[in-house]
XYZ file of C-alpha atoms in Angstrom:
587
model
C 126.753 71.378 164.871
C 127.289 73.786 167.178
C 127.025 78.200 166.996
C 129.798 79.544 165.673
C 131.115 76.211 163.749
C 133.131 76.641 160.403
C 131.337 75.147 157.072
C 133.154 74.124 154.375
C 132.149 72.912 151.013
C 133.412 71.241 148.310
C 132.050 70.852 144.408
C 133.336 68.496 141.707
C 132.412 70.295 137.739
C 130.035 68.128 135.833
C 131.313 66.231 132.754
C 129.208 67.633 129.604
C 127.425 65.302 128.212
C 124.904 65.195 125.760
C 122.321 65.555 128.271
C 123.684 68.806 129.446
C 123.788 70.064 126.252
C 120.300 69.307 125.779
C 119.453 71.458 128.628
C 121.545 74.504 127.616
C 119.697 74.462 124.094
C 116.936 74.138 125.561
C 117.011 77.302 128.269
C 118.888 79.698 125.512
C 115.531 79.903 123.914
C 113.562 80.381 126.665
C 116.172 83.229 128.177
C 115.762 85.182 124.610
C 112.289 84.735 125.027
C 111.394 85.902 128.391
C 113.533 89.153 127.471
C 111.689 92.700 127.147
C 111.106 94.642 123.873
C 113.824 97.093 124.288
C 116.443 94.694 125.093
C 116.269 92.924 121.667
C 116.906 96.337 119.477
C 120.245 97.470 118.429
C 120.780 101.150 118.639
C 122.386 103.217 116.256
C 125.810 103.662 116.374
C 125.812 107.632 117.509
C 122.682 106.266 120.014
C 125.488 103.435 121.496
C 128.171 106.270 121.472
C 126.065 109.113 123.738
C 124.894 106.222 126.094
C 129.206 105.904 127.037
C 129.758 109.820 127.453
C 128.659 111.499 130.616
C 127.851 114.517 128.367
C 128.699 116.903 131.382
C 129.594 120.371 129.976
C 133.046 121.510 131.494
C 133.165 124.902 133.052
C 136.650 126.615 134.048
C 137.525 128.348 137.126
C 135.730 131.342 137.935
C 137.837 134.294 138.913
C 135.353 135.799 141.280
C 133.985 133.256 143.088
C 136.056 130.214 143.266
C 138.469 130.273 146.467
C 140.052 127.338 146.201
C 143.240 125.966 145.079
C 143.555 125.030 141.431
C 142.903 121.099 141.879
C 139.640 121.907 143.855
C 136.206 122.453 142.686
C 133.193 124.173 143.880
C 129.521 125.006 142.581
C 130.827 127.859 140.449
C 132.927 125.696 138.375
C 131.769 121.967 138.447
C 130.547 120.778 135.171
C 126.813 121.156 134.627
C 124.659 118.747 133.167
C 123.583 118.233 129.543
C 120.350 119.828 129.979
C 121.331 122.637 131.989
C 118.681 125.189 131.470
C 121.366 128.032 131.858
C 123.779 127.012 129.613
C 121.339 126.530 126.661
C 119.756 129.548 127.457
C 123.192 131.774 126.804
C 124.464 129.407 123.833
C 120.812 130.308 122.113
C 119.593 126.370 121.813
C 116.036 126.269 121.798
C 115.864 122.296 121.925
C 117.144 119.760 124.606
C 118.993 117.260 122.535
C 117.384 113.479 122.672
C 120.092 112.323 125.090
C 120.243 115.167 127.301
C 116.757 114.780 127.621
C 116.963 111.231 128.567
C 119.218 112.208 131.040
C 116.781 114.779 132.545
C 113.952 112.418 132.818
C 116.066 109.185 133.941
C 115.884 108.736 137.885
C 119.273 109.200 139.244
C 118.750 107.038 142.039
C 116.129 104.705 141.724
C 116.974 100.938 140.934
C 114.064 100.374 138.410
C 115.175 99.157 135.317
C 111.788 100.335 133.204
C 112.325 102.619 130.009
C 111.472 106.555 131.306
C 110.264 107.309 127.782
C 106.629 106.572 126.539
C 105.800 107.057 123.188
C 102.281 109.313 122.746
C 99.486 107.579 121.482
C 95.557 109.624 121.053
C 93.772 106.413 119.999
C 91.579 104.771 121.812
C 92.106 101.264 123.570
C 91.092 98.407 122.020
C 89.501 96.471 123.836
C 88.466 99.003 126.810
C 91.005 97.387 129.976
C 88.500 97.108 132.066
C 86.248 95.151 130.091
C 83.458 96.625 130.737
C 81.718 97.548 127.713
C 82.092 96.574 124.175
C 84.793 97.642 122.440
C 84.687 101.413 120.323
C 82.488 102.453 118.309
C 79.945 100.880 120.401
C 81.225 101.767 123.661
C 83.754 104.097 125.441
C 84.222 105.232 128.986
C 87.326 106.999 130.998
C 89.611 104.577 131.069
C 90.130 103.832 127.394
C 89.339 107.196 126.182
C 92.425 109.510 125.132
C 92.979 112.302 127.953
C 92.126 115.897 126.421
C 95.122 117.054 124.639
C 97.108 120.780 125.594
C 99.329 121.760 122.565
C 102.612 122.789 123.451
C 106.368 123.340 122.188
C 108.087 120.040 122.464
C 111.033 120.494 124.767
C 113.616 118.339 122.667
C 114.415 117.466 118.869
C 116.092 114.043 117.805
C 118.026 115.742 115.782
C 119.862 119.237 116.431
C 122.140 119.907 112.919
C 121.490 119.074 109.007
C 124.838 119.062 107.425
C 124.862 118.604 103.503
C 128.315 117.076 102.796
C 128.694 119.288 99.550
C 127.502 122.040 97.798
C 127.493 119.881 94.659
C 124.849 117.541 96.093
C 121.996 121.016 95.917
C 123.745 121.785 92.892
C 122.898 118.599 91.169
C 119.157 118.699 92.715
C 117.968 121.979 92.000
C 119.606 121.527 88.157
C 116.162 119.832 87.362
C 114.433 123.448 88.543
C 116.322 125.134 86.372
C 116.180 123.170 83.321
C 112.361 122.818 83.473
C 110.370 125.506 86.497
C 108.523 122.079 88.221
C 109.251 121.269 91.655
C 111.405 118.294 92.575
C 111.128 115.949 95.577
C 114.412 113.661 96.756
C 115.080 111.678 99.906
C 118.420 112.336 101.524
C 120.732 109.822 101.507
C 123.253 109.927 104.925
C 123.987 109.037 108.667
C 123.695 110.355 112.176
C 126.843 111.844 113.903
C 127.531 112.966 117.594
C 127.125 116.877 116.550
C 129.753 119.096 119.351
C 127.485 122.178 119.058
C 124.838 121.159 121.530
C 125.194 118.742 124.035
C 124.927 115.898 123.225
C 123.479 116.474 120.381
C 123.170 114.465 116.723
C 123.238 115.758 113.165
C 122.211 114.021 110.042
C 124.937 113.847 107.417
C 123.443 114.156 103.747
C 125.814 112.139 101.484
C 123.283 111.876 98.127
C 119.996 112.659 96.941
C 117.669 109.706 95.828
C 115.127 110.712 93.559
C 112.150 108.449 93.361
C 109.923 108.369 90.615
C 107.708 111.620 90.615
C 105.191 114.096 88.828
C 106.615 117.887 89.175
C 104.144 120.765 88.959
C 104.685 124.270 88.997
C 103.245 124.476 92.253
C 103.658 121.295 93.910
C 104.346 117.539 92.953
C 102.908 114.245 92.677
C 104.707 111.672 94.624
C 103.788 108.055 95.158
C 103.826 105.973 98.323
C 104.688 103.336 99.226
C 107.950 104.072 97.663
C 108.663 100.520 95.443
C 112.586 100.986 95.495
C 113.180 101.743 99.017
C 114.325 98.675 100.122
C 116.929 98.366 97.172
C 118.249 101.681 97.894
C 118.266 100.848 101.570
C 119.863 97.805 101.367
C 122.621 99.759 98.748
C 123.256 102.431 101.221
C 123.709 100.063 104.399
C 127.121 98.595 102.044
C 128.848 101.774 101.762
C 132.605 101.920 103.996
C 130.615 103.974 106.414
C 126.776 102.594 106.316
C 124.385 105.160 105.036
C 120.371 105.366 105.453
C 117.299 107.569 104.722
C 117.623 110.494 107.170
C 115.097 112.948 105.381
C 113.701 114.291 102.632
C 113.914 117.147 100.569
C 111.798 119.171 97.901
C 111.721 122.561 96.421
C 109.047 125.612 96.988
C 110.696 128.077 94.279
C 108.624 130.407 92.044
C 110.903 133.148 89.896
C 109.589 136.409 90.152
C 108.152 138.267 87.042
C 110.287 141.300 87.324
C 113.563 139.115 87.413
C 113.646 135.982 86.780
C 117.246 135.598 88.711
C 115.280 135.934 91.865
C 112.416 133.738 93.686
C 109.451 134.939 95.776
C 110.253 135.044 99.020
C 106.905 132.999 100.192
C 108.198 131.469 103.554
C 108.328 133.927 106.533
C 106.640 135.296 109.542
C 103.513 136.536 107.913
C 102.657 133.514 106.305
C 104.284 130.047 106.998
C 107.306 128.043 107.571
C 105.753 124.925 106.929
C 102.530 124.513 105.355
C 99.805 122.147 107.439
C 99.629 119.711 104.228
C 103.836 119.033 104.366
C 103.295 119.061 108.478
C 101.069 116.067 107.895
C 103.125 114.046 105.091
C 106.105 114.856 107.617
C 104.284 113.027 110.289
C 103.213 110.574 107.833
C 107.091 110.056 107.035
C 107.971 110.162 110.716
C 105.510 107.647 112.235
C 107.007 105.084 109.119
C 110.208 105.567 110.325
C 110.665 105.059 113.912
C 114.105 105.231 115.930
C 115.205 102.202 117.447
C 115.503 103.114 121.684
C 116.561 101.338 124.359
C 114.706 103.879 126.855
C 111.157 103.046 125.293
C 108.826 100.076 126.107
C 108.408 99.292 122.881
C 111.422 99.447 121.528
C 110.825 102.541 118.943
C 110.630 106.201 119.766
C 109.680 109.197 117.763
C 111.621 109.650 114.154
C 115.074 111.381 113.186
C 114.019 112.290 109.554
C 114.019 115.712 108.740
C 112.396 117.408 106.678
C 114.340 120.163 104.151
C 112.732 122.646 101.944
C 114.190 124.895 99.251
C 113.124 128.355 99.414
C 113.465 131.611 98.710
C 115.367 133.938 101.258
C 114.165 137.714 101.711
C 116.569 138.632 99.197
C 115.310 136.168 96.118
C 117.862 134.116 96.680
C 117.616 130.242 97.407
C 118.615 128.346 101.042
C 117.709 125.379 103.245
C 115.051 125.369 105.650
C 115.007 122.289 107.965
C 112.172 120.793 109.997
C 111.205 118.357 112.081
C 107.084 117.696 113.893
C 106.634 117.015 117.390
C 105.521 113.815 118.518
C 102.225 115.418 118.959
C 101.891 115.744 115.441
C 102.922 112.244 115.002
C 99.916 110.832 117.487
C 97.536 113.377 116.453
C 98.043 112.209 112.138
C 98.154 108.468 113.342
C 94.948 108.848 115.345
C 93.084 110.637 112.410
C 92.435 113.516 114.396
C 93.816 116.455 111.683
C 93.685 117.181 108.116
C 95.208 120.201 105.882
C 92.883 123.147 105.399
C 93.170 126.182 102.383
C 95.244 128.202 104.767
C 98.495 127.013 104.478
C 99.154 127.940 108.077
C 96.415 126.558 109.818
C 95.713 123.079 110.800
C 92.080 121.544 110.580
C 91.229 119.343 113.490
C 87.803 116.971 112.157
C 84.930 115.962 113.484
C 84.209 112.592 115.703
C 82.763 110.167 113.768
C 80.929 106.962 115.224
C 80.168 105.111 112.281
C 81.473 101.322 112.582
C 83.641 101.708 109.173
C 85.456 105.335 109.723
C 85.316 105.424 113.825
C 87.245 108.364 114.660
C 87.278 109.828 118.832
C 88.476 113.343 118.828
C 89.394 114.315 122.413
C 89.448 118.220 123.747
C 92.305 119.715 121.823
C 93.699 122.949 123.445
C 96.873 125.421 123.131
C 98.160 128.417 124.386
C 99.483 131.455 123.966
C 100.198 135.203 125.152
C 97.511 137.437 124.715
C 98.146 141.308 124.008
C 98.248 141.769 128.259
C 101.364 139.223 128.292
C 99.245 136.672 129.778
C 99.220 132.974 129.275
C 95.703 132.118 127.676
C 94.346 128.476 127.028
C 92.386 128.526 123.912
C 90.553 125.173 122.389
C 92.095 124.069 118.715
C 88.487 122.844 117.336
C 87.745 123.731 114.792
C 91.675 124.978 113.537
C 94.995 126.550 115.315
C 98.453 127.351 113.976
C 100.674 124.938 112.512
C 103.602 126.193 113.997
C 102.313 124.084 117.739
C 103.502 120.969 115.408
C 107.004 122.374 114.245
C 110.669 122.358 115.478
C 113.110 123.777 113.987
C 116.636 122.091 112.751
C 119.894 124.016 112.025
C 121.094 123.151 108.655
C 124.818 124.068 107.347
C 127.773 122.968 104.910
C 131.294 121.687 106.358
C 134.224 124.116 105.896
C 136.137 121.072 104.763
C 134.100 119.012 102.456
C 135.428 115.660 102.642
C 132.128 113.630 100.980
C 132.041 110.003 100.414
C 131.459 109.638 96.819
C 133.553 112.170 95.038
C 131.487 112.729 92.004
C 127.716 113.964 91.146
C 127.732 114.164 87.646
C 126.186 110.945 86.526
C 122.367 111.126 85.152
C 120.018 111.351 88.022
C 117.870 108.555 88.207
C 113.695 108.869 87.247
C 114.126 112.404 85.075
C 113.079 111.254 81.927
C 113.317 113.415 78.708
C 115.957 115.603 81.362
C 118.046 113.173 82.200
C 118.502 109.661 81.034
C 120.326 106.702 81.875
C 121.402 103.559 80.282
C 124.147 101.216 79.956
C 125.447 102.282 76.461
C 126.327 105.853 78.442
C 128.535 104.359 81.137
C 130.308 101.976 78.621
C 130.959 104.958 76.461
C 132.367 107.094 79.458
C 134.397 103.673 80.448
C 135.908 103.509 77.296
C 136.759 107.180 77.044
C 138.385 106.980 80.746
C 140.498 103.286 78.511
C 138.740 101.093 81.742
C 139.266 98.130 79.938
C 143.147 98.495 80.259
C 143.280 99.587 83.619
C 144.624 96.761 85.977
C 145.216 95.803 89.218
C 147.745 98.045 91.044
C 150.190 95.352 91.160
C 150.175 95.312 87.604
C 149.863 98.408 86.843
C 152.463 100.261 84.538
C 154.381 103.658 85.532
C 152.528 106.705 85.390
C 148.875 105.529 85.486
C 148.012 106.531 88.829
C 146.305 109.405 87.165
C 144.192 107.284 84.949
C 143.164 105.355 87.693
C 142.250 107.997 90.092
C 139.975 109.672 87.121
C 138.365 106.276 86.900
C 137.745 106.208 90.885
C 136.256 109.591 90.713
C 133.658 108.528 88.209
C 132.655 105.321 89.606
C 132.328 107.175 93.086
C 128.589 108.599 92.435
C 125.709 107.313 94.160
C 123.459 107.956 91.202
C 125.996 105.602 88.851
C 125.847 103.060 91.835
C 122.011 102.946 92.213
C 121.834 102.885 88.747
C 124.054 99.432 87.695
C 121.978 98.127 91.159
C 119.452 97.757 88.721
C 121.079 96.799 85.497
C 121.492 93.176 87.100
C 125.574 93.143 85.827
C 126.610 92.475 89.402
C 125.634 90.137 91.584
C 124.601 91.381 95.144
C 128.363 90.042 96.002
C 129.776 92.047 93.657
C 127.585 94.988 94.280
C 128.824 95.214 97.768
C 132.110 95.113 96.926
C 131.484 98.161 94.513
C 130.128 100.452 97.194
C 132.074 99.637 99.938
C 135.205 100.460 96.875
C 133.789 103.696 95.731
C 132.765 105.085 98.994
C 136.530 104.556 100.568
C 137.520 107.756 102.262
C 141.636 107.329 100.781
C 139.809 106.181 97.195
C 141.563 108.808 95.794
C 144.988 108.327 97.253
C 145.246 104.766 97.571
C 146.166 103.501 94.173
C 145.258 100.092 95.347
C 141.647 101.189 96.315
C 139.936 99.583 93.279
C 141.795 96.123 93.240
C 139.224 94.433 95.200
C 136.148 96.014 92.467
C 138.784 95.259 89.641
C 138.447 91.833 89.946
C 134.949 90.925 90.661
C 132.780 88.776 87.926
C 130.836 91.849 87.643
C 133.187 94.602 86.892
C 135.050 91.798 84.188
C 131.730 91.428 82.907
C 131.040 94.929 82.216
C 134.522 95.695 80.711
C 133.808 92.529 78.062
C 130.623 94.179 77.340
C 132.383 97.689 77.182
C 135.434 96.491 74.638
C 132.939 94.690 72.797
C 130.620 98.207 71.947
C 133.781 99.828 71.563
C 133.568 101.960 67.924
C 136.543 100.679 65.800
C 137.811 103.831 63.446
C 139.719 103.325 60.664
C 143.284 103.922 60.415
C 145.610 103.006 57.725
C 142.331 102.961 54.962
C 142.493 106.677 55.086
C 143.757 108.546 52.770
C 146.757 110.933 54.621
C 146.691 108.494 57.467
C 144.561 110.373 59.656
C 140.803 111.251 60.703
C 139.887 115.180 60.770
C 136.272 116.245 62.358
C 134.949 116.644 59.144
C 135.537 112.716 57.926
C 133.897 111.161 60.898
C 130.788 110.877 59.643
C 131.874 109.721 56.279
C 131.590 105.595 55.910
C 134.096 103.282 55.982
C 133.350 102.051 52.081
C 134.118 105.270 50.941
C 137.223 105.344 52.421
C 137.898 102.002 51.357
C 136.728 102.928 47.735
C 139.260 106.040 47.965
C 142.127 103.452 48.892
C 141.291 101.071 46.014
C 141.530 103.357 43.391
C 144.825 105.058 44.793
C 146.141 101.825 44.896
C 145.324 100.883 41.080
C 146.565 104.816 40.315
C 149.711 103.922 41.845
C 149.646 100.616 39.378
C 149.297 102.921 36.543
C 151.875 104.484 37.206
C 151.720 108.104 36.236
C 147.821 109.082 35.607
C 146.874 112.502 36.426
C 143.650 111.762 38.284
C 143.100 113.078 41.595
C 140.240 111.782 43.737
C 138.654 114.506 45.994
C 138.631 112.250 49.981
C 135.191 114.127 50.731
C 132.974 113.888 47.548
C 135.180 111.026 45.975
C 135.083 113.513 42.691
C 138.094 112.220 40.090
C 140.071 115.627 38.984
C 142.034 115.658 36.076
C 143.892 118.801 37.181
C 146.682 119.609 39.292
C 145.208 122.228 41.306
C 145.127 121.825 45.394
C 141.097 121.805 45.244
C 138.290 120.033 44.310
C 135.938 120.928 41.328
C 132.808 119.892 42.491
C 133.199 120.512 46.228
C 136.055 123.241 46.515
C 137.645 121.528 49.612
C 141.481 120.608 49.376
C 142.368 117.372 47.682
């Protein structure tokens, strides 16, 4: 073979054969195994629809400065990036959204393939990496030791916007308040949309209020945690038409005032706190339990998108929606044991090391900073306590203009308010039979001029407290129970008058409707006397009625007597007078 020569070559496929397919089962396995943390997560759907938009912010052309023709573009009028320092500046956004921050910290041109975020962590490494020494409490040197710590405003938020679907859904919450002074505690029940306000950013839709079982004061609450039914409710939400999750938390902070009662103390403001350093630590509590799922972090997790909502009282007594989220800082300074809530509701405690082998705890140097009266920047250490607000961000909260929720109703008895509020099965089969369930059909069979019957039915069975509710009465299978959310939270349930067909016939729903026709009160009809039933005869028994009817019948036999029994007291008159003697009322 000489320089320059032409090569060619030939291949012939192999036939498969059991031997090949031994060796493709074989290296599948090994290929999922060999693959990185963050490649094995799935990302939430508003996550997976961010990562496709280039999120540039488009700019028009400028009168004064651009000099070319209208297809051209210069630096006046190019679009500007997400994170565009400007722009966020004049639009009054305080917060880099979490995927215009990735985009600021993601190299634009190098070729490495490693996740730019990394989540904070104040503990120290067990075992030390260098091996030195044994492992803390009994040893510790510089390179497993946490770095001293410099408190400072976190430059994004994971989410930007709180949007409450409907008014109805505070409504129904803060009913409990009302009814009884003690505070209430829910967990909000939504998902995360692409929010067009800030770039890039994300807002958490609230489509319910979960309630979990719960001991209100008139100052605070007792909640317990774990929470038992989270994965039920969980599980309930994810089968809705548009899958729902936990995406916060909400509880109320309202205290009437003695001179009017209409009106709440307005506790919440500049001179004393937003957010108190006990609800900053169950927030990062909250937070660190419920991690979002990142491609752009080595583990696979990064920071938490629940938020945090209080009710309060505004300046003017009346009540609104304060939103909150903690920094990560918060999040790594709780999980590392390094804070704790002091009798100043604005001031966060940090504690003391402790070396003992049971309750280790290493506290690095914790600083922060501010402006001092001269305007200049001052570093100031955080031991023993600083401000609470170095742990907050802030989260816009709002109601659509167009409410358009997912489950059209909010009237059903809220689930763990005993003595307020309670549910059981005999109060949905009454309400079924009052809405004539039973004799509701499929739309195919349906007869002309029940689409109105059926659409009152829809807008009953649409409520996520009547859902979570026959979760737990074990009537429908977890088949059937899918089937009924995915039903009730259709977004043409109302207008489709085949949108309950496929809940119509499930094993559950025919079960219930036995069970409803069955408990069904029968009145009776022809037995009494004059044919009908007034207000005043429904409590009277059935043997009376049928006593009445006896002896008119055997009057009528007589032919002619001149008895008249009274239908109320069953008193026999011997006069012809239009009312009783004993009880007055009209024969």
């Amino acid at each position: 073979m000489n320089h320059g020569d032409l090569v060619f070559v030939g291949y012939q496929s192999r036939p498969s054969s059991s031997v090949a397919g031994d060796i493709v089962s074989r290296t599948v396995p090994t290929t999922d195994a060999t693959k990185r943390p963050w490649e094995l997560v799935t990302e939430d759907p508003v996550d997976t629809y961010w990562r496709g938009q280039t999120g540039m912010l488009p700019r028009g052309r400028d009168a004064q400065f651009c000099k070319h023709g209208p297809k051209g573009m210069c630096d006046y009028c190019m679009p500007l990036e997400p994170y565009d320092a400007v722009y966020h500046k004049e639009n009054n956004i305080k917060h880099l959204s979490y995927h215009a921050y990735l985009r600021k910290i993601t190299p634009k041109t190098s070729a490495s393939s490693l996740p730019p975020l990394t989540p904070l962590s104040y503990k120290v490494q067990i075992p030390c990496p260098t091996g030195g020494h044994a492992p803390w409490p009994a040893g510790i040197c510089t390179a497993c030791q946490p770095s001293a710590i410099t408190l400072a405003s976190q430059p994004f938020r994971m989410v930007d916007h709180l949007e409450i679907a409907s008014t109805d859904i505070i409504e129904r919450f803060l009913q409990a308040w009302r009814n009884t002074g003690l505070q209430r505690f829910g967990w909000l029940i939504g998902r995360y949309e692409p929010y067009d306000k800030v770039p890039m950013g994300v807002k958490a839709v609230v489509e319910a209020i979960h309630e979990p079982p719960q001991e209100g004061e008139l100052d605070g609450l007792t909640l317990g945690l774990p929470w038992e039914d989270e994965p039920r409710v969980r599980e309930l939400a994810k089968f809705a038409s548009t899958p729902l999750t936990i995406v916060g938390y909400i509880f109320t902070d309202l205290d009437p005032t003695p001179e009017d009662r209409s009106k709440n103390v307005y506790k919440r403001h500049p001179g004393s706190f937003y957010l108190s350093s006990l609800e900053a630590i169950f927030a990062a509590t909250v937070q660190k339990a419920n991690p979002t799922v990142s491609l752009s972090s080595p583990t696979g997790q990064f920071a938490s998108r629940l938020v945090t909502a209080v009710l309060t009282a505004t300046e003017d007594g009346h009540v609104d929606v304060a939103a909150y989220q903690v920094s990560e800082q918060a999040v790594a300074m709780v999980e590392a044991d390094m804070i704790e809530a002091s009798v100043d509701p604005g001031i966060v405690r940090v504690k003391e090391e402790d070396r003992s082998q049971e309750t280790a705890r290493y506290v690095p140097d914790v600083f922060f900073t501010y402006k001092n009266e001269y305007g200049l920047e001052v570093k100031k250490s955080a031991k023993p306590c600083f401000p609470v607000e170095y742990l907050m961000l802030n989260v816009t909260h709002g109601f659509p203009q167009n409410p358009s929720p997912i489950f059209k109703s909010s009237q059903f008895k809220i689930e763990n308010r005993p003595g307020l509020e309670d549910q059981s099965v005999e109060n949905v089969m009454t309400t079924l039979q009052s809405l004539d369930a039973p004799n509701i059909p499929e739309s195919r069979f349906a007869r002309p001029g029940e689409f109105q019957k059926r659409k009152e039915l829809a807008t009953y069975l649409s409520d996520w407290h009547l859902v979570a509710f026959l979760g737990s009465s074990q009537l429908f299978s977890p088949e059937d129970m899918k089937v009924f959310v995915q039903t009730v939270s259709r977004a043409d349930l109302l207008e489709e008058p085949s949108a309950l067909d496929s809940l119509l016939v499930t094993d559950g729903w025919q079960t219930l409707m036995t069970f409803t026709r069955e408990s069904a009160p029968v009145r009776p009809s022809s037995s009494v006397p004059g044919g009908s039933i007034s207000h005043m005869d429904e409590d009277i028994p059935q043997e009376v009625f049928d006593q009445i009817a006896a002896e008119e019948a055997s009057r009528g036999d007589a032919g002619g007597s001149s008895l008249r029994v009274c239908p109320h007291c069953t008193f026999a008159n011997e006069h012809s007078r239009p009312d009783c003697d004993v009880c007055g009322l009209p024969l």
